[in-house]
Amino acid sequence: MHADPQITYSKPPVEAKVKAMGLTAYLAGVAGMAVLQAVADDPSMIAFLPDWIEAIALPLVPTALAAVAGFKAQHTPRPDIPADQR
């Protein structure tokens, strides 16, 4: 019986996709807070929207931007993992 060689894994780097999504969500959140402060001073900017749409749309903007950033970012390769597990 032949034993398989021991496979050791290095500490994986943080995926570029995760970094891009996190940074984008943070920046979109900061921008969203700035917009909310502007709207608080002049609510007529979004008065044309029904209240329920405002409540749904505001959190979706950073979420959608983060999803797009994660989709567009390159995958971080893991050369320490055997090819059949990548």
Coordinates of C-alpha atoms in Angstrom, one line a residue:
M1 CA 0.0 0.0 0.0
H2 CA 1.4 3.4 -1.0
A3 CA 0.7 6.4 1.2
D4 CA -0.1 9.7 -0.5
P5 CA 2.4 12.4 0.2
Q6 CA 1.4 14.8 2.9
I7 CA -0.1 18.0 1.4
T8 CA 0.5 21.2 3.3
Y9 CA -1.3 24.4 2.7
S10 CA 0.1 27.8 3.2
K11 CA -2.0 30.6 4.8
P12 CA -4.1 31.7 1.8
P13 CA -3.9 35.4 0.8
V14 CA -7.1 37.4 1.0
E15 CA -8.8 37.1 -2.4
A16 CA -8.7 40.2 -4.5
K17 CA -12.4 39.7 -5.0
V18 CA -13.0 40.0 -1.3
K19 CA -10.8 43.1 -1.0
A20 CA -12.6 44.8 -3.9
M21 CA -16.1 44.0 -2.5
G22 CA -15.2 45.1 1.0
L23 CA -13.6 48.4 -0.2
T24 CA -16.5 49.1 -2.6
A25 CA -19.1 48.4 0.0
Y26 CA -17.4 50.7 2.4
L27 CA -16.9 53.6 -0.1
A28 CA -20.5 53.2 -1.3
G29 CA -21.7 53.3 2.3
V30 CA -19.7 56.5 2.9
A31 CA -21.1 58.0 -0.3
G32 CA -24.6 56.9 0.7
M33 CA -24.3 58.6 4.1
A34 CA -23.3 61.8 2.3
V35 CA -26.3 61.5 0.1
L36 CA -28.6 60.9 3.1
Q37 CA -27.3 64.0 4.8
A38 CA -28.0 66.1 1.6
V39 CA -31.4 64.6 1.3
A40 CA -32.2 65.3 5.0
D41 CA -31.5 69.0 4.2
D42 CA -33.6 68.9 1.0
P43 CA -36.1 66.0 1.0
S44 CA -37.6 67.1 -2.3
M45 CA -34.6 65.4 -4.0
I46 CA -36.2 62.0 -3.5
A47 CA -39.8 63.0 -2.8
F48 CA -40.9 61.6 -6.1
L49 CA -40.2 58.1 -4.9
P50 CA -42.7 56.2 -2.7
D51 CA -41.4 55.6 0.8
W52 CA -41.2 51.8 0.4
I53 CA -39.0 52.1 -2.7
E54 CA -36.6 54.5 -0.8
A55 CA -36.3 52.0 2.0
I56 CA -35.5 49.2 -0.4
A57 CA -33.3 51.1 -2.8
L58 CA -30.9 52.8 -0.4
P59 CA -29.3 49.5 1.0
L60 CA -29.3 48.0 -2.5
V61 CA -26.9 50.6 -4.0
P62 CA -23.8 49.6 -1.9
T63 CA -24.8 45.9 -2.2
A64 CA -25.0 46.1 -6.0
L65 CA -21.8 48.1 -6.3
A66 CA -20.0 45.5 -4.1
A67 CA -21.3 42.6 -6.2
V68 CA -20.2 44.3 -9.4
A69 CA -16.7 44.9 -7.9
G70 CA -16.4 41.3 -6.8
F71 CA -17.5 40.1 -10.2
K72 CA -15.0 42.3 -12.0
A73 CA -12.0 41.7 -9.7
Q74 CA -9.5 39.0 -10.7
H75 CA -9.4 35.7 -8.9
T76 CA -6.3 35.2 -6.6
P77 CA -4.6 32.0 -7.7
R78 CA -3.5 29.4 -5.1
P79 CA -0.4 27.6 -6.5
D80 CA 0.0 25.7 -3.2
I81 CA -3.2 23.7 -3.9
P82 CA -3.0 20.7 -6.2
A83 CA -4.4 21.5 -9.7
D84 CA -7.4 19.2 -9.3
Q85 CA -8.6 21.1 -6.2
R86 CA -8.4 24.6 -7.7

